[in-house]
């Protein structure tokens, strides 16, 4: 049964046993496919500046991996309401611009 998920840009969701950040703009809610980027725990590895965006979620150091953007069906997405990357949206948007506009 499909849940009634309201797609919000920069909200965190779960699909395919992964935490994902929704990149799709909320103006496109009628579209079945959405653009997402995985959210990973950050250990001691170095991140690629501008493309792997560090975020802190519930006191955990994580990063949004814009190098692994994918399109998935909204029907696969489950909301994770306790996670929030909204404070990091400007950094995520800058990373997306870097990907689109080039290096």
JSON list of C-alpha atoms in Angstrom, two decimals:
[
{"chain": "A", "resi": 1, "resn": "UNK", "atom": "CA", "xyz": [0.00, 0.00, 0.00]},
{"chain": "A", "resi": 2, "resn": "UNK", "atom": "CA", "xyz": [1.43, 3.35, -1.00]},
{"chain": "A", "resi": 3, "resn": "UNK", "atom": "CA", "xyz": [1.84, 5.89, 1.77]},
{"chain": "A", "resi": 4, "resn": "UNK", "atom": "CA", "xyz": [0.68, 9.47, 1.31]},
{"chain": "A", "resi": 5, "resn": "UNK", "atom": "CA", "xyz": [4.11, 11.05, 1.45]},
{"chain": "A", "resi": 6, "resn": "UNK", "atom": "CA", "xyz": [4.34, 14.76, 0.86]},
{"chain": "A", "resi": 7, "resn": "UNK", "atom": "CA", "xyz": [7.57, 15.36, -1.00]},
{"chain": "A", "resi": 8, "resn": "UNK", "atom": "CA", "xyz": [9.56, 18.17, 0.56]},
{"chain": "A", "resi": 9, "resn": "UNK", "atom": "CA", "xyz": [12.85, 19.31, -0.92]},
{"chain": "A", "resi": 10, "resn": "UNK", "atom": "CA", "xyz": [15.75, 18.57, 1.47]},
{"chain": "A", "resi": 11, "resn": "UNK", "atom": "CA", "xyz": [13.72, 16.21, 3.63]},
{"chain": "A", "resi": 12, "resn": "UNK", "atom": "CA", "xyz": [15.21, 12.85, 4.56]},
{"chain": "A", "resi": 13, "resn": "UNK", "atom": "CA", "xyz": [13.55, 9.64, 3.49]},
{"chain": "A", "resi": 14, "resn": "UNK", "atom": "CA", "xyz": [14.33, 5.96, 3.32]},
{"chain": "A", "resi": 15, "resn": "UNK", "atom": "CA", "xyz": [14.23, 3.74, 0.25]},
{"chain": "A", "resi": 16, "resn": "UNK", "atom": "CA", "xyz": [16.02, 0.53, -0.66]},
{"chain": "A", "resi": 17, "resn": "UNK", "atom": "CA", "xyz": [17.43, 0.30, 2.91]},
{"chain": "A", "resi": 18, "resn": "UNK", "atom": "CA", "xyz": [19.23, 3.64, 2.53]},
{"chain": "A", "resi": 19, "resn": "UNK", "atom": "CA", "xyz": [18.72, 7.08, 3.99]},
{"chain": "A", "resi": 20, "resn": "UNK", "atom": "CA", "xyz": [18.27, 9.59, 1.18]},
{"chain": "A", "resi": 21, "resn": "UNK", "atom": "CA", "xyz": [17.87, 13.34, 0.85]},
{"chain": "A", "resi": 22, "resn": "UNK", "atom": "CA", "xyz": [15.18, 14.51, -1.54]},
{"chain": "A", "resi": 23, "resn": "UNK", "atom": "CA", "xyz": [16.63, 16.96, -4.06]},
{"chain": "A", "resi": 24, "resn": "UNK", "atom": "CA", "xyz": [13.53, 17.39, -6.23]},
{"chain": "A", "resi": 25, "resn": "UNK", "atom": "CA", "xyz": [11.96, 20.82, -5.99]},
{"chain": "A", "resi": 26, "resn": "UNK", "atom": "CA", "xyz": [8.49, 20.77, -4.39]},
{"chain": "A", "resi": 27, "resn": "UNK", "atom": "CA", "xyz": [7.02, 22.43, -7.49]},
{"chain": "A", "resi": 28, "resn": "UNK", "atom": "CA", "xyz": [7.14, 19.03, -9.22]},
{"chain": "A", "resi": 29, "resn": "UNK", "atom": "CA", "xyz": [4.99, 16.96, -6.84]},
{"chain": "A", "resi": 30, "resn": "UNK", "atom": "CA", "xyz": [2.90, 15.51, -9.69]},
{"chain": "A", "resi": 31, "resn": "UNK", "atom": "CA", "xyz": [5.91, 13.71, -11.14]},
{"chain": "A", "resi": 32, "resn": "UNK", "atom": "CA", "xyz": [6.32, 10.05, -10.13]},
{"chain": "A", "resi": 33, "resn": "UNK", "atom": "CA", "xyz": [10.12, 10.07, -10.10]},
{"chain": "A", "resi": 34, "resn": "UNK", "atom": "CA", "xyz": [12.20, 12.16, -7.73]},
{"chain": "A", "resi": 35, "resn": "UNK", "atom": "CA", "xyz": [15.86, 13.03, -7.55]},
{"chain": "A", "resi": 36, "resn": "UNK", "atom": "CA", "xyz": [17.66, 11.89, -4.40]},
{"chain": "A", "resi": 37, "resn": "UNK", "atom": "CA", "xyz": [21.17, 11.71, -2.97]},
{"chain": "A", "resi": 38, "resn": "UNK", "atom": "CA", "xyz": [22.34, 9.20, -0.36]},
{"chain": "A", "resi": 39, "resn": "UNK", "atom": "CA", "xyz": [23.00, 10.28, 3.20]},
{"chain": "A", "resi": 40, "resn": "UNK", "atom": "CA", "xyz": [26.01, 8.50, 4.72]},
{"chain": "A", "resi": 41, "resn": "UNK", "atom": "CA", "xyz": [27.62, 8.46, 8.13]},
{"chain": "A", "resi": 42, "resn": "UNK", "atom": "CA", "xyz": [30.91, 10.31, 8.03]},
{"chain": "A", "resi": 43, "resn": "UNK", "atom": "CA", "xyz": [33.81, 8.48, 9.56]},
{"chain": "A", "resi": 44, "resn": "UNK", "atom": "CA", "xyz": [37.32, 9.85, 9.24]},
{"chain": "A", "resi": 45, "resn": "UNK", "atom": "CA", "xyz": [37.35, 9.83, 5.44]},
{"chain": "A", "resi": 46, "resn": "UNK", "atom": "CA", "xyz": [38.08, 13.02, 3.52]},
{"chain": "A", "resi": 47, "resn": "UNK", "atom": "CA", "xyz": [35.13, 14.46, 1.64]},
{"chain": "A", "resi": 48, "resn": "UNK", "atom": "CA", "xyz": [35.22, 15.98, -1.83]},
{"chain": "A", "resi": 49, "resn": "UNK", "atom": "CA", "xyz": [34.62, 19.66, -1.19]},
{"chain": "A", "resi": 50, "resn": "UNK", "atom": "CA", "xyz": [31.37, 20.98, -2.65]},
{"chain": "A", "resi": 51, "resn": "UNK", "atom": "CA", "xyz": [30.12, 17.56, -3.78]},
{"chain": "A", "resi": 52, "resn": "UNK", "atom": "CA", "xyz": [30.00, 15.59, -0.54]},
{"chain": "A", "resi": 53, "resn": "UNK", "atom": "CA", "xyz": [28.20, 17.97, 1.80]},
{"chain": "A", "resi": 54, "resn": "UNK", "atom": "CA", "xyz": [28.81, 17.54, 5.55]},
{"chain": "A", "resi": 55, "resn": "UNK", "atom": "CA", "xyz": [25.66, 17.68, 7.69]},
{"chain": "A", "resi": 56, "resn": "UNK", "atom": "CA", "xyz": [24.89, 16.99, 11.32]},
{"chain": "A", "resi": 57, "resn": "UNK", "atom": "CA", "xyz": [21.74, 15.00, 12.01]},
{"chain": "A", "resi": 58, "resn": "UNK", "atom": "CA", "xyz": [20.76, 14.09, 15.56]},
{"chain": "A", "resi": 59, "resn": "UNK", "atom": "CA", "xyz": [24.35, 14.74, 16.71]},
{"chain": "A", "resi": 60, "resn": "UNK", "atom": "CA", "xyz": [25.73, 12.39, 14.03]},
{"chain": "A", "resi": 61, "resn": "UNK", "atom": "CA", "xyz": [28.30, 13.56, 11.48]},
{"chain": "A", "resi": 62, "resn": "UNK", "atom": "CA", "xyz": [26.94, 12.62, 8.08]},
{"chain": "A", "resi": 63, "resn": "UNK", "atom": "CA", "xyz": [27.28, 13.78, 4.50]},
{"chain": "A", "resi": 64, "resn": "UNK", "atom": "CA", "xyz": [25.03, 14.12, 1.49]},
{"chain": "A", "resi": 65, "resn": "UNK", "atom": "CA", "xyz": [26.78, 12.42, -1.43]},
{"chain": "A", "resi": 66, "resn": "UNK", "atom": "CA", "xyz": [25.97, 14.44, -4.54]},
{"chain": "A", "resi": 67, "resn": "UNK", "atom": "CA", "xyz": [28.31, 12.18, -6.52]},
{"chain": "A", "resi": 68, "resn": "UNK", "atom": "CA", "xyz": [25.72, 9.41, -6.23]},
{"chain": "A", "resi": 69, "resn": "UNK", "atom": "CA", "xyz": [22.51, 11.21, -7.26]},
{"chain": "A", "resi": 70, "resn": "UNK", "atom": "CA", "xyz": [19.73, 8.93, -8.51]},
{"chain": "A", "resi": 71, "resn": "UNK", "atom": "CA", "xyz": [16.14, 9.09, -9.68]},
{"chain": "A", "resi": 72, "resn": "UNK", "atom": "CA", "xyz": [13.69, 6.81, -7.90]},
{"chain": "A", "resi": 73, "resn": "UNK", "atom": "CA", "xyz": [9.95, 6.32, -7.85]},
{"chain": "A", "resi": 74, "resn": "UNK", "atom": "CA", "xyz": [8.05, 8.16, -5.12]},
{"chain": "A", "resi": 75, "resn": "UNK", "atom": "CA", "xyz": [6.25, 4.89, -4.35]},
{"chain": "A", "resi": 76, "resn": "UNK", "atom": "CA", "xyz": [9.52, 3.49, -2.92]},
{"chain": "A", "resi": 77, "resn": "UNK", "atom": "CA", "xyz": [10.01, 6.39, -0.49]},
{"chain": "A", "resi": 78, "resn": "UNK", "atom": "CA", "xyz": [9.19, 6.35, 3.23]},
{"chain": "A", "resi": 79, "resn": "UNK", "atom": "CA", "xyz": [9.49, 9.54, 5.26]},
{"chain": "A", "resi": 80, "resn": "UNK", "atom": "CA", "xyz": [11.94, 9.83, 8.17]},
{"chain": "A", "resi": 81, "resn": "UNK", "atom": "CA", "xyz": [10.56, 12.85, 9.97]},
{"chain": "A", "resi": 82, "resn": "UNK", "atom": "CA", "xyz": [13.09, 12.98, 12.81]},
{"chain": "A", "resi": 83, "resn": "UNK", "atom": "CA", "xyz": [15.92, 13.87, 10.40]},
{"chain": "A", "resi": 84, "resn": "UNK", "atom": "CA", "xyz": [16.39, 17.36, 9.05]},
{"chain": "A", "resi": 85, "resn": "UNK", "atom": "CA", "xyz": [18.97, 18.71, 6.59]},
{"chain": "A", "resi": 86, "resn": "UNK", "atom": "CA", "xyz": [17.16, 22.00, 5.99]},
{"chain": "A", "resi": 87, "resn": "UNK", "atom": "CA", "xyz": [19.85, 24.02, 7.81]},
{"chain": "A", "resi": 88, "resn": "UNK", "atom": "CA", "xyz": [22.34, 22.77, 5.18]},
{"chain": "A", "resi": 89, "resn": "UNK", "atom": "CA", "xyz": [20.20, 23.50, 2.12]},
{"chain": "A", "resi": 90, "resn": "UNK", "atom": "CA", "xyz": [22.37, 26.37, 0.87]},
{"chain": "A", "resi": 91, "resn": "UNK", "atom": "CA", "xyz": [25.44, 24.10, 0.86]},
{"chain": "A", "resi": 92, "resn": "UNK", "atom": "CA", "xyz": [23.48, 21.34, -0.90]},
{"chain": "A", "resi": 93, "resn": "UNK", "atom": "CA", "xyz": [22.15, 23.80, -3.50]},
{"chain": "A", "resi": 94, "resn": "UNK", "atom": "CA", "xyz": [25.67, 25.10, -4.10]},
{"chain": "A", "resi": 95, "resn": "UNK", "atom": "CA", "xyz": [26.85, 21.52, -4.67]},
{"chain": "A", "resi": 96, "resn": "UNK", "atom": "CA", "xyz": [24.04, 20.87, -7.13]},
{"chain": "A", "resi": 97, "resn": "UNK", "atom": "CA", "xyz": [24.95, 24.08, -8.97]},
{"chain": "A", "resi": 98, "resn": "UNK", "atom": "CA", "xyz": [28.56, 22.91, -9.12]},
{"chain": "A", "resi": 99, "resn": "UNK", "atom": "CA", "xyz": [27.46, 19.64, -10.69]},
{"chain": "A", "resi": 100, "resn": "UNK", "atom": "CA", "xyz": [25.19, 21.34, -13.22]},
{"chain": "A", "resi": 101, "resn": "UNK", "atom": "CA", "xyz": [27.36, 24.32, -14.12]},
{"chain": "A", "resi": 102, "resn": "UNK", "atom": "CA", "xyz": [30.60, 22.35, -14.25]},
{"chain": "A", "resi": 103, "resn": "UNK", "atom": "CA", "xyz": [33.87, 22.56, -12.50]}
]
